[in-house]
mmCIF file of C-alpha atoms and ligand atoms in Angstrom:
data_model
loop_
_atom_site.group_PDB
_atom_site.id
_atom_site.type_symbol
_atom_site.label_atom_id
_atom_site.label_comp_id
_atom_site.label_asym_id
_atom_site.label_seq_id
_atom_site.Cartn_x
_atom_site.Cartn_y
_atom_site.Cartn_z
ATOM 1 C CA UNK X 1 -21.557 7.557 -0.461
ATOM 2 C CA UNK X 2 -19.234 8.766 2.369
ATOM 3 C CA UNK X 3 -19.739 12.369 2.595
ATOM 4 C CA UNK X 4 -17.398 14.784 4.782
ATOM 5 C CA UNK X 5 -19.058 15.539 7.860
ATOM 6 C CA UNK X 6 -19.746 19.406 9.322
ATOM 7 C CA UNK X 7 -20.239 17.643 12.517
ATOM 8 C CA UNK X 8 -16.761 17.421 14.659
ATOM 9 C CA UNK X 9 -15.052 13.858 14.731
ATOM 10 C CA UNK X 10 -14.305 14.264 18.666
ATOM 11 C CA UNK X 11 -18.641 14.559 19.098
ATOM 12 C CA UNK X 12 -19.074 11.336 17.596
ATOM 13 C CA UNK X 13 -15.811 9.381 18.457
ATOM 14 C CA UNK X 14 -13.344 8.504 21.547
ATOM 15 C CA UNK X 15 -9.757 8.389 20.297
ATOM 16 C CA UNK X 16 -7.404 6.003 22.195
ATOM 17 C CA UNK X 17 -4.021 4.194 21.495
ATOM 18 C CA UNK X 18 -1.667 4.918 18.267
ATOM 19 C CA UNK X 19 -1.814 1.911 16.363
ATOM 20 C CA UNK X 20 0.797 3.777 13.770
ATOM 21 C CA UNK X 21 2.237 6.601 12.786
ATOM 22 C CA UNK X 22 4.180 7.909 9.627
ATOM 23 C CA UNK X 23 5.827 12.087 8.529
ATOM 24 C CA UNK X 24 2.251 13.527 8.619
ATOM 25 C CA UNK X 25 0.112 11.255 9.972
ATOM 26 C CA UNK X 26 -0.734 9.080 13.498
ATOM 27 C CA UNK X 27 -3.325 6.714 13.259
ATOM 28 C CA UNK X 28 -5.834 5.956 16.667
ATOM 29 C CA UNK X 29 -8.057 3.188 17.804
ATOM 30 C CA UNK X 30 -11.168 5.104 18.255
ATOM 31 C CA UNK X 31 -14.529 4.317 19.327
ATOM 32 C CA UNK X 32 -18.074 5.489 17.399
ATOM 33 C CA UNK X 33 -19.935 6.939 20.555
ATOM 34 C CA UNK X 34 -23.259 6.182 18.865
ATOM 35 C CA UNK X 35 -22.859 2.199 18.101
ATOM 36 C CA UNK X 36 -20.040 1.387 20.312
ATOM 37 C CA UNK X 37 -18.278 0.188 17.265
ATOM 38 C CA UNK X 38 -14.286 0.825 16.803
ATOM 39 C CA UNK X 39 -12.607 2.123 14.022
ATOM 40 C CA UNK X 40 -9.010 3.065 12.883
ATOM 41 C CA UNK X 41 -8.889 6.609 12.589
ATOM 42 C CA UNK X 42 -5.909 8.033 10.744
ATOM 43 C CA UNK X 43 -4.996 11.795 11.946
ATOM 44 C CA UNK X 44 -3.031 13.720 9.007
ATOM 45 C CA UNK X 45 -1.752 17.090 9.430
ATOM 46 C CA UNK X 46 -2.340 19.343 6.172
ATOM 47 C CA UNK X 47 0.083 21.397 5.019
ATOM 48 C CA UNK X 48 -0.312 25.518 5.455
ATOM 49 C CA UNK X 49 -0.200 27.332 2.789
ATOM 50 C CA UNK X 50 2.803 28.727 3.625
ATOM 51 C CA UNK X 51 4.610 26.044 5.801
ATOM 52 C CA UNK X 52 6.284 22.927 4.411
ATOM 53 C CA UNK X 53 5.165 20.165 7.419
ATOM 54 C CA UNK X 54 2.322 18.536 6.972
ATOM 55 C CA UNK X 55 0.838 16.777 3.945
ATOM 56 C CA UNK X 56 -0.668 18.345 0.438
ATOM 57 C CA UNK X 57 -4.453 19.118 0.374
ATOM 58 C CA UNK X 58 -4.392 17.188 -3.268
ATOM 59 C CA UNK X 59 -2.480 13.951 -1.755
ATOM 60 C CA UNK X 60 -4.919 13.780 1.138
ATOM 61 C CA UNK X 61 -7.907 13.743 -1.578
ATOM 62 C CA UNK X 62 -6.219 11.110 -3.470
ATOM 63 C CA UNK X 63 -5.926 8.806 -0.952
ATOM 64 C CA UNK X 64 -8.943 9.505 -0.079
ATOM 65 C CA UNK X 65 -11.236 9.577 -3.637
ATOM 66 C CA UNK X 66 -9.103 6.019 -4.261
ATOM 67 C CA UNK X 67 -10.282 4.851 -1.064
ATOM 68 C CA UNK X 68 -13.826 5.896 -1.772
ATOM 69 C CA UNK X 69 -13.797 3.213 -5.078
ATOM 70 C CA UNK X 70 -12.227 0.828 -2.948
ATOM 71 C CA UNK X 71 -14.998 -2.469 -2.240
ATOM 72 C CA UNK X 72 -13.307 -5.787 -1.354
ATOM 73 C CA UNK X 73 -13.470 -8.073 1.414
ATOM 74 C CA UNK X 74 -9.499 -8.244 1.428
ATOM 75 C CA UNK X 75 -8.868 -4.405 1.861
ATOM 76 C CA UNK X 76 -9.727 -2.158 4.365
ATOM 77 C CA UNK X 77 -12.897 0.212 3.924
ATOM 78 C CA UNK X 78 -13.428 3.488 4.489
ATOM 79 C CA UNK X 79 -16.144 4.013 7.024
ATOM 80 C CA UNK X 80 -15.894 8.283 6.968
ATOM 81 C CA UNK X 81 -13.814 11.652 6.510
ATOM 82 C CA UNK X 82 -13.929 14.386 9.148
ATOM 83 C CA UNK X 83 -12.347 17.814 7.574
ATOM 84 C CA UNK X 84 -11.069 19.317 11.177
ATOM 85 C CA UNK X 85 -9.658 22.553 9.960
ATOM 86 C CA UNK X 86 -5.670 21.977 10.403
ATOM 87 C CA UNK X 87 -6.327 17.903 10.123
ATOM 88 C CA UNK X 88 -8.007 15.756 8.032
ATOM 89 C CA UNK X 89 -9.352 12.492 9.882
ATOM 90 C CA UNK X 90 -9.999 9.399 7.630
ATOM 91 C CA UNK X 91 -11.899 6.697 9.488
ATOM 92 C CA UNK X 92 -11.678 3.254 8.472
ATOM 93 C CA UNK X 93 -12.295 0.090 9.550
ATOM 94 C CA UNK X 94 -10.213 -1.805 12.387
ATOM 95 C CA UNK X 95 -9.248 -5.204 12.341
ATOM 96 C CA UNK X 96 -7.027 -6.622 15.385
ATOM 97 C CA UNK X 97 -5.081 -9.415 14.020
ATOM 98 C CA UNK X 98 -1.843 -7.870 13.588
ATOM 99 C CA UNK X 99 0.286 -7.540 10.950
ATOM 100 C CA UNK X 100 1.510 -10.438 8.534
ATOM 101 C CA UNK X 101 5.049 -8.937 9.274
ATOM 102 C CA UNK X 102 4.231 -10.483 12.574
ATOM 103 C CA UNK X 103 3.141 -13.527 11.693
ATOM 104 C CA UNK X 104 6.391 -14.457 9.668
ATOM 105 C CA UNK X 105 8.646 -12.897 12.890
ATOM 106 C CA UNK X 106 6.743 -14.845 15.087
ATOM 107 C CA UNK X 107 7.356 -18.211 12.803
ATOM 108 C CA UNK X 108 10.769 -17.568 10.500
ATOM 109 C CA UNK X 109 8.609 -18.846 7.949
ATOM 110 C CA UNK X 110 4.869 -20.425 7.102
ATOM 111 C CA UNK X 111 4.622 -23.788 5.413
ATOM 112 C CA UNK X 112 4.124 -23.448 1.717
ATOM 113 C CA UNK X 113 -0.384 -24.206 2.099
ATOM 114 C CA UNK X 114 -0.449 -21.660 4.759
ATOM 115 C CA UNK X 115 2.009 -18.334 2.530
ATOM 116 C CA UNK X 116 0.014 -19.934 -0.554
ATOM 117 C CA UNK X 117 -3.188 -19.311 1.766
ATOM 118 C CA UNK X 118 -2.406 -15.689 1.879
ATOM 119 C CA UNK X 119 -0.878 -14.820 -1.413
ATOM 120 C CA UNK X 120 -4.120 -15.896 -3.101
ATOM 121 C CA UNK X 121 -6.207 -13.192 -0.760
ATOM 122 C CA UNK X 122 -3.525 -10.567 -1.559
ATOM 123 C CA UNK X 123 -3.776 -11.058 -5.265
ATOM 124 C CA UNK X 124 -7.397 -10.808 -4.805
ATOM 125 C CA UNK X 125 -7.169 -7.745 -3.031
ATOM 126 C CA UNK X 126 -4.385 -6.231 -5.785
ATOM 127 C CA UNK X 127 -6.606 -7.663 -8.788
ATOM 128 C CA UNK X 128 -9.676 -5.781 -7.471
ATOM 129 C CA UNK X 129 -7.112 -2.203 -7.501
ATOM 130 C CA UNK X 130 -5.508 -3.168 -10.992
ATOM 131 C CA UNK X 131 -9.133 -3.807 -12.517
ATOM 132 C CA UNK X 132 -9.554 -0.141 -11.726
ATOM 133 C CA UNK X 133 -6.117 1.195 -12.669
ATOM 134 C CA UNK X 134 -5.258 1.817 -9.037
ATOM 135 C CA UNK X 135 -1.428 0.440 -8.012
ATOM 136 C CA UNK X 136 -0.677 0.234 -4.160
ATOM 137 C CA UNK X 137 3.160 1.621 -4.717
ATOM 138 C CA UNK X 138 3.624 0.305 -0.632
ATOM 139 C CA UNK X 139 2.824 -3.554 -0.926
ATOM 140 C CA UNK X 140 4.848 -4.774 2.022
ATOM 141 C CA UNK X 141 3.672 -7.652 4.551
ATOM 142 C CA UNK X 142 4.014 -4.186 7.598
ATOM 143 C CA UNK X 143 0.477 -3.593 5.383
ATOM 144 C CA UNK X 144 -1.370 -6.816 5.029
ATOM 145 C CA UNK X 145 -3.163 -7.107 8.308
ATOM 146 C CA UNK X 146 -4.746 -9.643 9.624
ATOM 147 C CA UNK X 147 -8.796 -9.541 10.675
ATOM 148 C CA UNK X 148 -8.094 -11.692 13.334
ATOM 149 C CA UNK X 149 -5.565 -14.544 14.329
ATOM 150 C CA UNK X 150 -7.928 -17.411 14.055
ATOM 151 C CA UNK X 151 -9.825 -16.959 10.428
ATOM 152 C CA UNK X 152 -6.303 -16.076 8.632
ATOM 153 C CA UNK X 153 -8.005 -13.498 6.506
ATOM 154 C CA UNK X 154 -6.057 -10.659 5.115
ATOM 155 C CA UNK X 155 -6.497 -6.860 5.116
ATOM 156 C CA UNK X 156 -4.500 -5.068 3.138
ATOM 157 C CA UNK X 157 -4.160 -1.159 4.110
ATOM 158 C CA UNK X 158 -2.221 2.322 3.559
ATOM 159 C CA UNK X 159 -3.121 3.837 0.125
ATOM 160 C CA UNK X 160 -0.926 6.972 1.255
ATOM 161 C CA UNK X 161 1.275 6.515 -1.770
ATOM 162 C CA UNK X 162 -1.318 5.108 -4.222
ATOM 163 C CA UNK X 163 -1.822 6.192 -7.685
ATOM 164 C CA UNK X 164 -4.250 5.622 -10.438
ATOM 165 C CA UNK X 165 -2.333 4.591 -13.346
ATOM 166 C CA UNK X 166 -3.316 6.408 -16.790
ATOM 167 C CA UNK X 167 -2.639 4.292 -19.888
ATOM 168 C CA UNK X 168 0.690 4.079 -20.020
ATOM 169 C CA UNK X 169 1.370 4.329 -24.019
ATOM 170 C CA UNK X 170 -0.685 7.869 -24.055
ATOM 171 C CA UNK X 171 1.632 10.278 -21.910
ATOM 172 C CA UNK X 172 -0.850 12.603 -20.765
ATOM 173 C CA UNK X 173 -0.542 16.115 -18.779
ATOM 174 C CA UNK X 174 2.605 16.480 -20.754
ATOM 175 C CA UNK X 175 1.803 20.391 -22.272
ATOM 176 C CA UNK X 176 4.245 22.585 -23.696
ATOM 177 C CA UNK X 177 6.631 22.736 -26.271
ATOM 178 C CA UNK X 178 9.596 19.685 -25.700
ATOM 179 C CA UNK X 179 12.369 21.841 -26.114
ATOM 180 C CA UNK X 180 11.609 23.426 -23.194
ATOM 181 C CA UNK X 181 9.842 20.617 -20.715
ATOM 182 C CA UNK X 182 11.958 19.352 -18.064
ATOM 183 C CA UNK X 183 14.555 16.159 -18.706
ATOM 184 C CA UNK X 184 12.895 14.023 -15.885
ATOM 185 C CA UNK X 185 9.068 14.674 -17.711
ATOM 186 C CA UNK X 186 10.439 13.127 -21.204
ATOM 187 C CA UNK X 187 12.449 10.595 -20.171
ATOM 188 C CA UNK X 188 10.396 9.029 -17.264
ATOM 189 C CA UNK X 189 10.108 5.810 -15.986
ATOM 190 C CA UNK X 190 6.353 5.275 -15.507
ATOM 191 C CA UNK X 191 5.261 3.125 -12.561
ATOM 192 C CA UNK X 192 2.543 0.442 -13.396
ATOM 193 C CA UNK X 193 0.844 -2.390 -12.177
ATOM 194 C CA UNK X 194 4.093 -4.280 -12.603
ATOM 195 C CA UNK X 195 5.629 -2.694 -9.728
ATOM 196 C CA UNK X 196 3.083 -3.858 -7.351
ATOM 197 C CA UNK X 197 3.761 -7.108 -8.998
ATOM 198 C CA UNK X 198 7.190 -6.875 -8.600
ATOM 199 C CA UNK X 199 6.712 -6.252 -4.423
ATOM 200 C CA UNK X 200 4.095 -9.302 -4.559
ATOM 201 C CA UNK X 201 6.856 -11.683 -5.578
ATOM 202 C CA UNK X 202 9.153 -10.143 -2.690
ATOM 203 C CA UNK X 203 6.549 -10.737 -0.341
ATOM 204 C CA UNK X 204 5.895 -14.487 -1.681
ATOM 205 C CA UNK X 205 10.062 -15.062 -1.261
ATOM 206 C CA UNK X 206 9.518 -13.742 2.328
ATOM 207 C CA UNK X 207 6.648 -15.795 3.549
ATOM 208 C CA UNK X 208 8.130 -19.185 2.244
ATOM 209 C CA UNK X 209 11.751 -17.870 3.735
ATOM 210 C CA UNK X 210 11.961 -15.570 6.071
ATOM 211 C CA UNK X 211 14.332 -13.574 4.313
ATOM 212 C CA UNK X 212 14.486 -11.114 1.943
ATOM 213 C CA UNK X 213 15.097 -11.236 -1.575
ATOM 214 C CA UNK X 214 16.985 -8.217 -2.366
ATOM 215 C CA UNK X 215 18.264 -7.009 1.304
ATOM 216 C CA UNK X 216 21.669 -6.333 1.403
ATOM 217 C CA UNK X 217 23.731 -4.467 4.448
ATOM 218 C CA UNK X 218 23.483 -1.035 3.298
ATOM 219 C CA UNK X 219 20.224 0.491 1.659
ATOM 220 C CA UNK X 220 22.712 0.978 -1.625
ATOM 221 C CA UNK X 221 23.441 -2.547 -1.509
ATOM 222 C CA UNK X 222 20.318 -3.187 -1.380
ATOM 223 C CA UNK X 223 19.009 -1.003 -4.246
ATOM 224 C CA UNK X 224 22.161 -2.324 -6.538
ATOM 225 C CA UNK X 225 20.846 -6.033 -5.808
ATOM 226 C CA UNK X 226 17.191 -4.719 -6.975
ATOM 227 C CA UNK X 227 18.405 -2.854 -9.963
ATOM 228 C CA UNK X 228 19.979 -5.856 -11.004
ATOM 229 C CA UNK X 229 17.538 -7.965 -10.308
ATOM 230 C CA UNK X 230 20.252 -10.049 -7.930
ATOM 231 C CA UNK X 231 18.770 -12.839 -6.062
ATOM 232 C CA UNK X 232 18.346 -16.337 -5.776
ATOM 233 C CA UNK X 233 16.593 -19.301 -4.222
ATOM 234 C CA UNK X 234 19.201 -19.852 -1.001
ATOM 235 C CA UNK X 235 19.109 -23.746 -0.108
ATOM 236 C CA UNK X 236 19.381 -23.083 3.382
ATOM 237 C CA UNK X 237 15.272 -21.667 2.812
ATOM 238 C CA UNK X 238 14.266 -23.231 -0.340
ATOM 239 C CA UNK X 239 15.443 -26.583 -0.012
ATOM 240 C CA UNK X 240 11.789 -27.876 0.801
ATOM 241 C CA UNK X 241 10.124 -25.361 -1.732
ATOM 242 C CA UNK X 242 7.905 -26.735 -4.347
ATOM 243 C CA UNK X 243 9.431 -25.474 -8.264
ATOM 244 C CA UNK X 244 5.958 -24.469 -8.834
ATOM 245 C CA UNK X 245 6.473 -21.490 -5.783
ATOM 246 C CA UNK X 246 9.954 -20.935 -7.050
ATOM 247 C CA UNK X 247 8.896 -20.429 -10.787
ATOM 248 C CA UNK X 248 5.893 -17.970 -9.712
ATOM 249 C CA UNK X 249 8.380 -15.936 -7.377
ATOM 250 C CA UNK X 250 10.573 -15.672 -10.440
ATOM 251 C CA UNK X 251 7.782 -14.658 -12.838
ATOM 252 C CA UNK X 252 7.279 -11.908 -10.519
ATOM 253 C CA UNK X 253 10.999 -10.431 -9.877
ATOM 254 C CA UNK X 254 11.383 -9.413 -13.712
ATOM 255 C CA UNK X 255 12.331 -5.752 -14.152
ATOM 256 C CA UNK X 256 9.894 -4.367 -16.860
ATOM 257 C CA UNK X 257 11.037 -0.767 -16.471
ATOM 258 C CA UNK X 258 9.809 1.159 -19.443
ATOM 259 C CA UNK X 259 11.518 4.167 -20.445
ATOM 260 C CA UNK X 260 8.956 6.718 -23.291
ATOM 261 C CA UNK X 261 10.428 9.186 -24.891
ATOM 262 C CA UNK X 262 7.506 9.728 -27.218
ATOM 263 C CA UNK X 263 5.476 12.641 -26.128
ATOM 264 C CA UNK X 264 1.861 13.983 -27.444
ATOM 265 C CA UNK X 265 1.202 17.100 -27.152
HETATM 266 C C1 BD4 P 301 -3.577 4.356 6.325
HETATM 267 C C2 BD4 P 301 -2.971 3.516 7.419
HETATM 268 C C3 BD4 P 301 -1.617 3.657 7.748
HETATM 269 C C4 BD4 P 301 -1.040 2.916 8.784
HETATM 270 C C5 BD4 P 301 -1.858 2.034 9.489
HETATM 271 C C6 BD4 P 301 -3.220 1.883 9.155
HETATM 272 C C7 BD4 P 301 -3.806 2.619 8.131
HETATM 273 C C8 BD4 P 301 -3.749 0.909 10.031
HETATM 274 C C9 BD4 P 301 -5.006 0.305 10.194
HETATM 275 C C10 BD4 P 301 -5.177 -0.630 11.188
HETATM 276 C C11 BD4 P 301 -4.113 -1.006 12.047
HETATM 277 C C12 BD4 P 301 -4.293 -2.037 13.132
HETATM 278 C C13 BD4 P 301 -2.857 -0.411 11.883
HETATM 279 C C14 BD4 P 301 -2.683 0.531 10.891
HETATM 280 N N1 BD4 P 301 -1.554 1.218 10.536
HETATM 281 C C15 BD4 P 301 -0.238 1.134 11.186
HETATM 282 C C16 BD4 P 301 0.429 -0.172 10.948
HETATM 283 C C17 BD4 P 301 0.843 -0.302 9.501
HETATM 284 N N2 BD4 P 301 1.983 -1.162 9.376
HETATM 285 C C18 BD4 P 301 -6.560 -1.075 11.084
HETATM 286 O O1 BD4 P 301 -7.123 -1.888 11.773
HETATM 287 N N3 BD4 P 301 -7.154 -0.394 10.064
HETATM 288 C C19 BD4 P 301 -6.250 0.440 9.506
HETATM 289 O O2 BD4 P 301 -6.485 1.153 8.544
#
């Protein structure tokens, strides 16, 4: 069981290059002083309880607790979690491969044995959250790493926006009489293991292509093309494409947003 340490994470590690950075948080190459083993460490700045910056005490513990149940060879494991005062320092482990975002830059596209290579590790990786009612919310081939360029292995990482999903037909946390909850709380549209789904069959349409399902020139484009669920198999990439690749792409872009307006109190 990782526990949070009293001792300070610059004792036992040497931090070195950013290897990413997002709002509240930079992540390092470090090194473990002890063993000479690296890690990823990833910096986030909690938020005061009076300032704004900085992230939420109960997101950081999320991540972190979801982490924590996290076991699979295709996602990245937590190694430790350093509480330093203004800065919360989750370490996990480092894998130097790049990113599969790379990969596909690098080559326009991978042959239809090598993206059907690495879709079957990612659905690994997303079966072993969705057996345990956790959804990924950020699937996106910027977070499948690879362990190294040789062995072609996956890592999938960044649980920053994660969720565990509760069952979706009993709305719970919902208190309060309905005449006076908000609009948004009874008519939500609940996020499940669909949308990481959905984002799998983007990133299958990307691997085999190049291109990108839904992009259009302007981010509103873009979301009016998802909405409606707007794209298609362009010859110019798909000529070559087995119908067996096309069909599972298009079992995977189907909207399945669910709307409740049922409410138990
Ligand atoms: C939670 C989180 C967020 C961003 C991260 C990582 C972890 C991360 C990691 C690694 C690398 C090389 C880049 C990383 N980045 C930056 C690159 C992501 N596209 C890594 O090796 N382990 C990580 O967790």
């Amino acid at each position: 069981m990782i526990k949070s340490h009293d001792s300070p994470f610059h004792h036992l590690f040497d931090t070195f290059e950013v290897i990413g950075s997002g709002k509240f948080a930079t992540v390092r190459r470090c090194v473990e002083r002890q063993t000479g083993n690296e890690f990823a460490a990833k910096f986030i700045r909690k938020r005061s309880s009076t300032g704004r910056m900085g992230q939420a005490l109960e997101d950081i513990n999320r991540e972190i607790d979801l982490l924590r149940e996290i076991d699979n060879n295709y996602i990245i494991k937590l190694h430790d979690v350093f509480d330093c005062g203004n800065e919360m320092i989750i370490v996990l482990e480092l894998v130097k491969g790049g990113e599969l975002f790379e990969l596909i830059s690098e080559k326009g596209c991978l042959a239809e044995e090598e993206a059907v290579h690495y879709m079957k590790q990612i659905l690994m990786a997303i079966k072993h959250l969705h057996d345990r009612n956790i959804v990924h919310l950020d699937l996106k081939p910027e977070n499948i790493l690879l362990s190294d360029k040789t062995a072609k292995r996956i890592k999938l990482i960044d649980f920053g926006i994660s969720r565990k999903i509760v069952n979706d037909l009993d709305v719970k946390g919902l208190y309060g009489t309905p005449e006076f909850v908000a609009p948004e709380i009874i008519n939500y549209e609940s996020v499940n293991t669909g949308t990481d789904m959905w984002a799998i069959g983007c990133m299958a349409y990307i691997l085999l292509s190049g291109a990108s399902p839904f992009l259009g020139d302007t981010k509103q484009q873009t979301f009016v093309n998802i909405t409606a669920a707007d794209y298609h198999f362009d010859d110019q990439y798909f000529a070559n494409i087995s119908n067996a690749a096309k069909d599972f792409i298009s079992g995977l872009l189907v909207k399945n947003s669910k709307y409740f307006t049922n409410y138990s109190i």
